[in-house]
Amino acid sequence: MRLPVRSIAALTVVLSFAFPLPTAGAGIQPSLYEREVRAESTSHVFPFLKWLRDSALEVVFGKPSTSTKDSRPGAQLRSRYRNDVVIRFNVTNSEEEGAIAQAVDQMFLDVWAFTPEFVDVRLAKDDVSALLTLLPSSLEPSILIPDVAAAVWATYPSGLAETSRLKSSMADAAKWRTSLDGVGNIFFQDYQPLAVITSWMRLLEAMFPSLVSMISIGKSYEGRDLYALRVSAPGGDGEASGPKQTILITGGLHGREWISISSANYLLWSVVTSHSNDSMITKLLEHFDIVFIPVLNPDGYEYTWQTDRLWRKSRQQTKMRFCRGIDLDHAFGHGWDAGKHSTDPCSESYGGDQPFQAVEASALAKWARNETENGVKFAAFLDLHSYSQQVLFPYAYTCSIDPPNLENLEELAVGLAKAIRISSGEPYTVTSACEGAVAGTYSASDSLPRVEEGGGAAIDWFYHELHARYSYQIKLRDTGSYGFLVPSDNIVPTGEEILNALKYLGDYLLGNNGIEKLLSQQASERWKDLKRRRR
């Protein structure tokens, strides 16, 4: 006789609570570029009980691979980046920005970040002198990351194969339920590969069936499901059932931006486990559904684990055989033709030869339109990226047109940044997504090119086409010390920052202005709880 899935899931949680696998201490962080192997010891677990627990897990999630090799790519990864560095230019005028933009196109450079303060570029050490010959003498580079290969290697979890991580993570389910801050949660101690994230999402649905539902909004180019979790709670005022307004949160549009994926997952976990425990989250879910899509670019993300840690685009075949992939954040329909790189498949910001040519962008747009046709209204859209610690609002494709509710967009953006600063002290700047490396007015007709064009951005499409009044791209940690290679000990702090931003967003959408008071009350409550525990 087969047990129902919910019964099996409940049995799994009970068994994992009674016979947990030992995990590394949450307070111990690996060194900067070298992490020691973590071994899983199960000598204290009775063999039969361990088998029973693991068998229950396999019934729910399938039997994992028996491979125990290091999960990180091999020698080809070190070879790929062994001569690469990341350098920074402090750009002060539009002529300098134009010169960098032309050099980027000419040399096919990998732009890591551009803000009104700096432009970061990755290239081979041997190419630095060639780059400087194309730039004004006023541009003096500084080295941010002298050894990209070592920094890349350090971001992969070491010592545990994917199977061990999956088994440990799933077996630790009961501890997750009582660890609301995520610090003791092994899932957030390291970046996780796609298979583990998918299994974790299924586990959340099994653990919280009345609150969480898992759906696929479509398929990627290589046939992977684009999974989303909808978090929905009954309304608190007894009003008639029907579609509630929706907040959409996406991560992983760019494969290499791992912190955006971990942050989306951290928000998801925090919202689910805080319901009925956190008044702000509970009230938010009474009035809004929240849909999380942690990995919108699963093909690119998987490729960063298997082959190229710094891969940005999707893996879709283009008209040029050796230049695969489309930049999903330049593939949406609104303002798409403002991108000057749209015809070059080798560009890192290539948005396709026509709007929505990218399979994943098309799937998201189709799903979102179907939602609106069924009565759903998107109240807000948060698109998580990295890096540079910015809150960006529409429009991305041009600065010559102001969005109709510009003042509200700016007001809320400043509030989001302030909520982050209050919670962690980290500064996030606020600006229009259209701004380049030098503050000014840019549009598709400007003679001097930006470092990267903004046409076809997801935040523009959701704002203009689906009327999501509050649409933001949030670029997470850090400001350049690690760039896309932020160490895993930043996962929880970054997640906490964005969680406080989400609470501020919810407070704002509900028509309140008491977020600072709310944060101070939460801090006071945590302090009182700590004192009670010490008695």
XYZ file of C-alpha atoms in Angstrom:
535
model
C 0.000 0.000 0.000
C 1.398 3.412 -0.978
C 1.304 6.182 1.616
C 0.013 9.613 0.575
C 2.777 12.118 -0.203
C 1.807 14.330 2.749
C 2.003 11.335 5.103
C 5.437 10.434 3.757
C 6.572 14.061 4.098
C 5.339 14.154 7.686
C 7.144 10.862 8.418
C 10.300 12.306 6.874
C 10.164 15.391 9.103
C 9.617 13.257 12.214
C 12.465 10.893 11.364
C 14.822 13.727 10.482
C 14.009 15.461 13.760
C 14.619 12.323 15.781
C 17.755 11.239 13.953
C 19.398 14.284 12.379
C 22.701 14.213 10.609
C 25.417 16.315 12.246
C 26.126 19.611 10.522
C 28.940 22.112 10.575
C 28.592 24.890 13.136
C 26.830 27.954 11.747
C 29.291 30.311 13.344
C 32.375 28.796 11.637
C 33.089 30.396 8.287
C 35.605 29.127 5.675
C 38.682 31.166 4.870
C 38.692 33.602 1.979
C 40.072 31.451 -0.829
C 40.537 28.051 0.846
C 37.832 25.934 2.426
C 38.518 22.724 4.222
C 36.681 19.521 3.440
C 33.672 18.870 5.601
C 33.048 15.195 6.307
C 29.692 13.803 7.309
C 29.925 11.529 10.316
C 27.048 9.158 10.964
C 28.674 6.748 13.398
C 26.238 7.652 16.187
C 23.119 6.884 14.101
C 21.776 3.350 14.274
C 22.086 1.787 10.789
C 18.474 0.672 10.576
C 17.070 4.026 11.678
C 19.404 5.868 9.265
C 18.222 3.580 6.451
C 14.576 4.182 7.391
C 15.031 7.941 7.423
C 16.913 8.020 4.107
C 14.392 5.670 2.485
C 11.565 8.054 3.395
C 13.502 10.911 1.808
C 14.041 8.891 -1.370
C 10.311 8.128 -1.645
C 9.576 11.884 -1.707
C 12.554 13.197 -3.679
C 13.836 10.188 -5.600
C 17.013 8.176 -5.147
C 20.101 10.372 -5.429
C 23.272 9.594 -7.302
C 25.922 7.579 -5.434
C 28.784 9.726 -6.703
C 30.957 11.184 -3.939
C 33.401 13.289 -5.907
C 34.037 16.957 -5.246
C 31.143 18.947 -6.729
C 33.335 21.693 -8.139
C 34.478 21.739 -11.773
C 37.964 20.444 -12.323
C 41.191 21.762 -13.750
C 39.506 23.456 -16.700
C 38.003 26.019 -14.312
C 41.379 27.040 -12.929
C 42.796 27.106 -16.432
C 39.970 29.285 -17.752
C 40.549 32.160 -15.321
C 44.147 31.746 -14.185
C 45.309 34.960 -15.907
C 42.172 37.059 -15.352
C 41.783 40.127 -13.162
C 38.954 42.545 -12.411
C 39.850 46.226 -12.700
C 37.932 49.388 -11.850
C 37.730 52.753 -13.598
C 36.402 55.834 -11.851
C 34.553 57.575 -14.689
C 33.965 61.312 -14.351
C 32.475 62.406 -17.701
C 30.485 61.107 -20.658
C 33.503 61.088 -22.989
C 35.306 58.641 -20.712
C 32.203 56.469 -20.521
C 31.867 56.506 -24.294
C 35.505 55.446 -24.670
C 35.014 52.528 -22.279
C 31.824 51.479 -24.081
C 33.611 51.421 -27.441
C 36.529 49.461 -25.974
C 34.125 46.939 -24.454
C 32.512 46.349 -27.853
C 35.823 46.199 -29.680
C 37.532 43.800 -27.272
C 34.404 41.840 -26.185
C 35.133 42.595 -22.541
C 33.077 41.336 -19.636
C 31.553 44.333 -17.839
C 30.854 43.389 -14.233
C 29.262 46.611 -13.018
C 28.689 50.237 -13.950
C 27.352 52.860 -11.590
C 27.642 56.654 -11.316
C 30.763 55.956 -9.255
C 32.668 53.246 -11.158
C 32.942 50.751 -14.009
C 34.328 47.260 -13.305
C 35.682 45.063 -16.107
C 37.097 41.533 -16.188
C 39.846 40.724 -18.668
C 43.146 38.884 -19.020
C 46.176 40.517 -17.431
C 47.911 40.538 -20.810
C 45.061 42.598 -22.315
C 45.173 45.443 -19.807
C 47.838 47.389 -21.690
C 45.902 47.001 -24.966
C 42.762 48.292 -23.269
C 44.542 51.339 -21.932
C 45.664 52.342 -25.431
C 41.969 52.715 -26.343
C 41.134 54.901 -23.355
C 41.892 58.499 -22.386
C 44.952 58.923 -20.196
C 42.692 60.314 -17.478
C 41.321 56.809 -16.847
C 43.616 55.091 -14.369
C 42.572 51.516 -13.482
C 42.794 49.971 -10.037
C 42.829 46.212 -9.442
C 39.850 44.836 -7.525
C 40.371 41.081 -7.854
C 43.952 40.107 -8.713
C 43.272 36.360 -8.961
C 39.858 35.599 -10.483
C 40.545 31.850 -10.633
C 41.049 31.623 -6.862
C 37.974 33.751 -6.168
C 35.872 31.601 -8.507
C 37.084 28.387 -6.912
C 36.216 29.629 -3.439
C 32.516 30.106 -4.252
C 31.880 26.401 -4.871
C 31.011 24.349 -1.780
C 33.931 21.988 -1.166
C 34.279 18.564 0.407
C 30.672 17.399 0.080
C 29.296 15.910 -3.086
C 25.906 17.043 -4.287
C 24.343 13.854 -2.944
C 25.635 14.459 0.577
C 24.477 18.063 0.550
C 21.026 17.085 -0.676
C 20.678 14.318 1.885
C 21.899 16.534 4.728
C 19.657 19.414 3.680
C 16.543 17.298 3.348
C 17.228 15.386 6.567
C 17.585 18.661 8.450
C 14.025 19.668 7.639
C 12.775 19.652 11.228
C 15.526 22.020 12.348
C 14.573 24.394 9.520
C 11.107 24.635 10.980
C 12.387 25.944 14.289
C 15.204 28.123 12.909
C 13.388 31.121 11.507
C 16.450 33.302 11.031
C 18.135 30.789 8.699
C 21.490 30.979 10.512
C 21.266 27.377 11.681
C 19.946 26.204 8.342
C 22.504 24.243 6.378
C 20.736 25.187 3.168
C 21.939 28.767 3.553
C 25.461 27.932 4.695
C 26.549 27.424 1.090
C 25.361 28.181 -2.399
C 23.268 25.286 -3.680
C 23.135 23.683 -7.134
C 19.930 23.583 -9.161
C 18.927 20.020 -8.227
C 19.145 20.801 -4.510
C 17.122 24.006 -4.920
C 14.388 22.130 -6.795
C 14.181 19.419 -4.121
C 14.140 22.081 -1.405
C 11.219 23.842 -3.097
C 9.319 20.549 -3.238
C 10.011 20.011 0.435
C 8.602 23.445 1.304
C 5.405 22.580 -0.543
C 5.180 19.269 1.340
C 5.857 20.890 4.720
C 3.443 23.822 4.242
C 0.702 22.529 1.909
C -1.885 25.055 3.095
C 0.414 27.984 2.378
C 2.692 26.993 -0.507
C 1.997 25.665 -3.988
C 4.667 24.817 -6.552
C 4.064 25.416 -10.248
C 6.030 25.457 -13.466
C 5.547 28.609 -15.528
C 7.154 27.019 -18.604
C 10.320 25.395 -19.884
C 13.825 26.685 -20.476
C 15.617 26.374 -23.823
C 17.214 23.104 -22.698
C 13.908 21.774 -21.373
C 14.212 22.482 -17.653
C 11.121 23.546 -15.728
C 10.911 27.172 -14.639
C 9.661 26.535 -11.125
C 7.793 29.054 -9.015
C 6.348 28.890 -5.524
C 3.173 30.791 -4.776
C 2.731 31.732 -1.115
C -0.907 32.451 -0.375
C -2.834 32.685 2.887
C -6.547 33.198 3.563
C -7.634 36.814 3.907
C -7.965 38.091 7.439
C -11.147 40.109 7.014
C -13.479 37.380 5.804
C -13.952 38.946 2.387
C -15.090 36.833 -0.553
C -12.438 34.572 -2.066
C -10.884 35.651 -5.347
C -7.556 36.631 -6.871
C -5.512 38.810 -4.569
C -2.969 41.309 -5.749
C 0.384 39.666 -6.372
C 3.964 40.560 -5.555
C 6.407 38.864 -7.939
C 10.026 38.223 -6.890
C 12.550 36.826 -9.360
C 16.202 35.843 -9.120
C 18.818 34.303 -11.340
C 18.093 36.055 -14.635
C 21.882 36.012 -14.996
C 23.442 32.637 -14.256
C 26.520 33.881 -12.414
C 24.611 36.039 -9.915
C 24.321 33.332 -7.287
C 23.575 35.743 -4.445
C 20.355 36.777 -6.220
C 19.177 33.152 -6.193
C 20.106 32.521 -2.570
C 18.398 35.797 -1.581
C 15.177 34.875 -3.390
C 15.237 31.525 -1.581
C 15.937 33.231 1.737
C 12.955 35.546 1.236
C 10.802 32.563 0.339
C 11.827 30.592 3.419
C 11.454 33.595 5.729
C 8.001 34.498 4.454
C 6.725 30.922 4.759
C 8.113 30.293 8.237
C 7.179 33.754 9.545
C 3.496 33.450 8.738
C 1.479 33.560 11.969
C 4.713 34.445 13.838
C 5.579 37.846 12.356
C 2.731 40.359 12.343
C 4.014 42.242 9.296
C 4.417 39.090 7.171
C 1.081 37.708 8.352
C -0.739 40.918 7.452
C 1.062 41.090 4.107
C -0.031 37.572 3.155
C -3.616 38.339 4.162
C -3.751 40.985 1.441
C -1.241 39.784 -1.177
C -0.034 36.590 -2.768
C 3.742 36.425 -3.250
C 5.172 34.427 -6.160
C 8.857 33.497 -6.014
C 10.832 32.404 -9.089
C 14.332 31.869 -7.656
C 16.004 30.625 -10.856
C 14.570 32.111 -14.044
C 17.659 31.056 -16.015
C 18.168 27.414 -14.951
C 20.248 26.508 -18.018
C 22.714 29.309 -17.380
C 22.805 28.596 -13.644
C 23.481 24.899 -14.208
C 26.236 25.843 -16.648
C 27.916 27.967 -13.960
C 28.127 24.882 -11.766
C 29.305 22.471 -14.429
C 31.509 24.496 -16.775
C 31.829 28.276 -16.461
C 31.215 29.978 -13.098
C 30.995 33.422 -14.737
C 28.463 32.571 -17.455
C 25.839 35.330 -17.650
C 23.314 34.605 -20.404
C 20.945 31.751 -21.145
C 22.185 28.755 -23.157
C 19.966 29.306 -26.172
C 21.499 28.792 -29.609
C 21.896 32.000 -31.627
C 22.602 32.776 -35.264
C 26.311 32.514 -34.480
C 27.284 28.964 -33.608
C 30.067 29.846 -31.184
C 28.195 32.652 -29.372
C 25.384 31.038 -27.427
C 22.966 32.648 -25.039
C 20.629 35.617 -24.696
C 20.707 38.177 -21.889
C 17.284 37.708 -20.287
C 17.274 41.222 -18.891
C 17.471 42.641 -22.426
C 14.934 40.241 -23.950
C 11.584 41.772 -22.884
C 9.401 43.724 -25.261
C 9.208 47.240 -23.863
C 12.010 49.470 -25.164
C 13.770 46.421 -26.583
C 15.063 48.220 -29.684
C 16.907 50.775 -27.522
C 19.768 48.306 -27.073
C 22.671 48.966 -29.420
C 24.066 45.472 -28.746
C 20.894 43.695 -29.924
C 22.450 42.456 -33.189
C 25.677 40.987 -31.771
C 25.238 37.492 -30.277
C 28.761 37.584 -28.857
C 27.920 40.530 -26.623
C 27.234 39.774 -22.967
C 24.150 42.033 -23.218
C 22.754 40.502 -26.439
C 18.960 40.578 -26.152
C 18.096 38.551 -29.248
C 17.148 39.565 -32.761
C 13.592 40.348 -31.733
C 11.670 40.849 -28.470
C 11.028 37.709 -26.437
C 13.307 35.571 -28.568
C 14.684 34.245 -25.281
C 12.598 31.218 -24.341
C 12.657 31.955 -20.604
C 11.647 35.618 -20.955
C 8.817 34.588 -23.259
C 7.600 31.963 -20.762
C 7.561 34.465 -17.899
C 5.685 37.043 -19.961
C 3.122 34.490 -21.160
C 2.508 33.241 -17.619
C 2.199 36.790 -16.269
C -0.285 37.801 -18.985
C -2.369 34.712 -18.267
C -2.421 35.708 -14.614
C -3.746 39.178 -15.434
C -6.374 37.707 -17.767
C -7.568 35.634 -14.806
C -8.037 38.724 -12.662
C -4.620 38.936 -10.988
C -3.095 42.379 -10.560
C 0.655 42.708 -10.047
C 1.135 45.221 -7.258
C 4.933 45.055 -7.232
C 7.845 43.387 -8.988
C 11.255 42.844 -7.398
C 13.974 41.593 -9.745
C 17.054 40.571 -7.737
C 20.511 40.907 -9.287
C 24.108 41.570 -8.283
C 26.207 43.493 -7.682
C 26.759 47.184 -6.638
C 24.110 47.628 -3.889
C 21.584 49.699 -5.816
C 17.807 50.071 -5.943
C 16.883 50.871 -9.555
C 13.469 51.959 -10.847
C 12.058 52.375 -14.421
C 12.769 53.262 -17.032
C 15.913 51.359 -17.951
C 15.802 51.956 -21.705
C 15.778 55.785 -21.632
C 16.068 58.753 -19.293
C 14.183 61.064 -21.649
C 10.775 59.782 -20.484
C 9.685 59.919 -16.861
C 7.438 57.152 -15.494
C 3.975 58.521 -14.559
C 4.363 57.825 -10.818
C 8.012 58.850 -10.612
C 7.675 60.481 -7.187
C 6.105 57.364 -5.686
C 8.737 55.138 -7.274
C 11.520 57.272 -5.842
C 9.866 57.545 -2.437
C 9.479 53.790 -2.071
C 12.969 53.107 -3.473
C 14.497 55.427 -0.865
C 12.442 53.650 1.793
C 13.701 50.240 0.665
C 17.298 51.454 0.836
C 16.675 52.974 4.274
C 15.130 49.744 5.586
C 18.279 47.897 4.486
C 20.556 50.463 6.104
C 18.603 50.347 9.376
C 18.830 46.551 9.483
C 22.489 46.045 8.536
C 24.221 49.383 8.040
C 24.903 48.571 4.377
C 24.381 51.566 2.034
C 22.263 51.013 -1.083
C 22.065 53.867 -3.569
C 18.856 54.810 -5.381
C 18.672 55.902 -9.014
C 16.825 55.441 -12.277
C 17.854 52.276 -14.129
C 18.560 54.389 -17.206
C 21.583 56.102 -15.662
C 25.002 55.107 -16.932
C 28.420 55.412 -15.372
C 28.009 59.201 -15.356
C 24.837 60.808 -14.056
C 23.006 62.492 -16.897
C 20.297 62.055 -19.495
C 20.558 59.126 -21.877
C 18.258 57.786 -24.564
C 18.412 55.649 -27.692
C 19.393 58.701 -29.758
C 22.397 59.727 -27.641
C 25.605 60.005 -29.653
C 27.825 58.746 -26.837
C 27.054 55.109 -25.957
C 26.540 53.872 -22.442
C 28.700 51.083 -21.089
C 25.640 48.859 -21.360
C 22.316 49.700 -22.971
C 19.104 49.258 -20.979
C 16.596 48.195 -23.630
C 14.332 45.199 -23.000
C 14.581 45.220 -19.212
C 12.173 43.091 -17.198
C 11.313 45.949 -14.806
C 10.274 48.159 -17.738
C 7.990 45.504 -19.219
C 6.228 44.678 -15.956
C 5.855 48.356 -15.148
C 4.581 49.516 -18.535
C 2.771 46.462 -19.938
C 1.336 44.833 -16.798
C 1.008 48.056 -14.798
C 2.993 46.881 -11.785
C 3.154 50.316 -10.164
C 6.202 49.475 -8.094
C 8.805 47.726 -10.217
C 12.425 47.560 -9.067
C 15.701 45.923 -9.902
C 17.718 45.482 -6.710
C 21.423 44.891 -7.141
C 22.644 43.102 -4.049
C 26.036 42.814 -2.352
C 28.758 43.749 -2.700
C 30.365 46.944 -4.033
C 33.283 45.280 -5.792
C 35.545 43.480 -3.336
C 34.206 40.171 -4.655
C 31.729 41.218 -7.338
C 29.767 38.197 -8.537
C 31.916 35.958 -6.336
C 30.513 37.014 -2.963
C 31.536 34.446 -0.300
C 28.829 32.225 1.110
C 29.014 33.861 4.536
C 27.163 36.774 2.909
C 24.108 34.657 2.065
C 22.254 35.136 5.354
C 23.163 38.822 5.908
C 22.139 39.693 2.350
C 18.917 37.734 2.736
C 18.145 39.577 5.963
C 18.683 42.924 4.261
C 16.238 42.115 1.482
C 13.758 40.626 3.949
C 13.605 43.974 5.736
C 13.185 45.693 2.371
C 10.275 43.343 1.601
C 8.666 44.196 4.940
C 8.989 47.883 4.130
C 7.415 47.248 0.717
C 4.519 45.433 2.358
C 4.040 48.214 4.887
C 4.045 50.786 2.076
C 1.552 48.840 -0.053
C -0.740 48.543 2.947
C -0.740 52.316 3.306
C 1.358 52.538 6.457
C 4.521 54.433 7.311
C 5.590 52.710 10.504
C 8.408 50.514 9.276
C 11.073 52.228 11.409
C 8.919 51.762 14.482
C 8.305 48.171 13.446
C 12.040 47.471 13.089
C 12.797 49.017 16.474
C 10.022 46.944 18.053
C 11.461 43.792 16.500
C 14.927 44.626 17.811
C 13.474 45.241 21.278
C 11.582 41.955 21.184
C 14.730 40.062 20.167
C 16.622 41.676 23.052
C 13.910 40.758 25.564
C 13.892 37.196 24.251
C 17.671 36.978 24.602
C 17.496 38.184 28.216
C 14.821 35.574 28.989
C 17.025 32.824 27.608
C 19.976 33.901 29.747
C 17.997 33.672 32.982
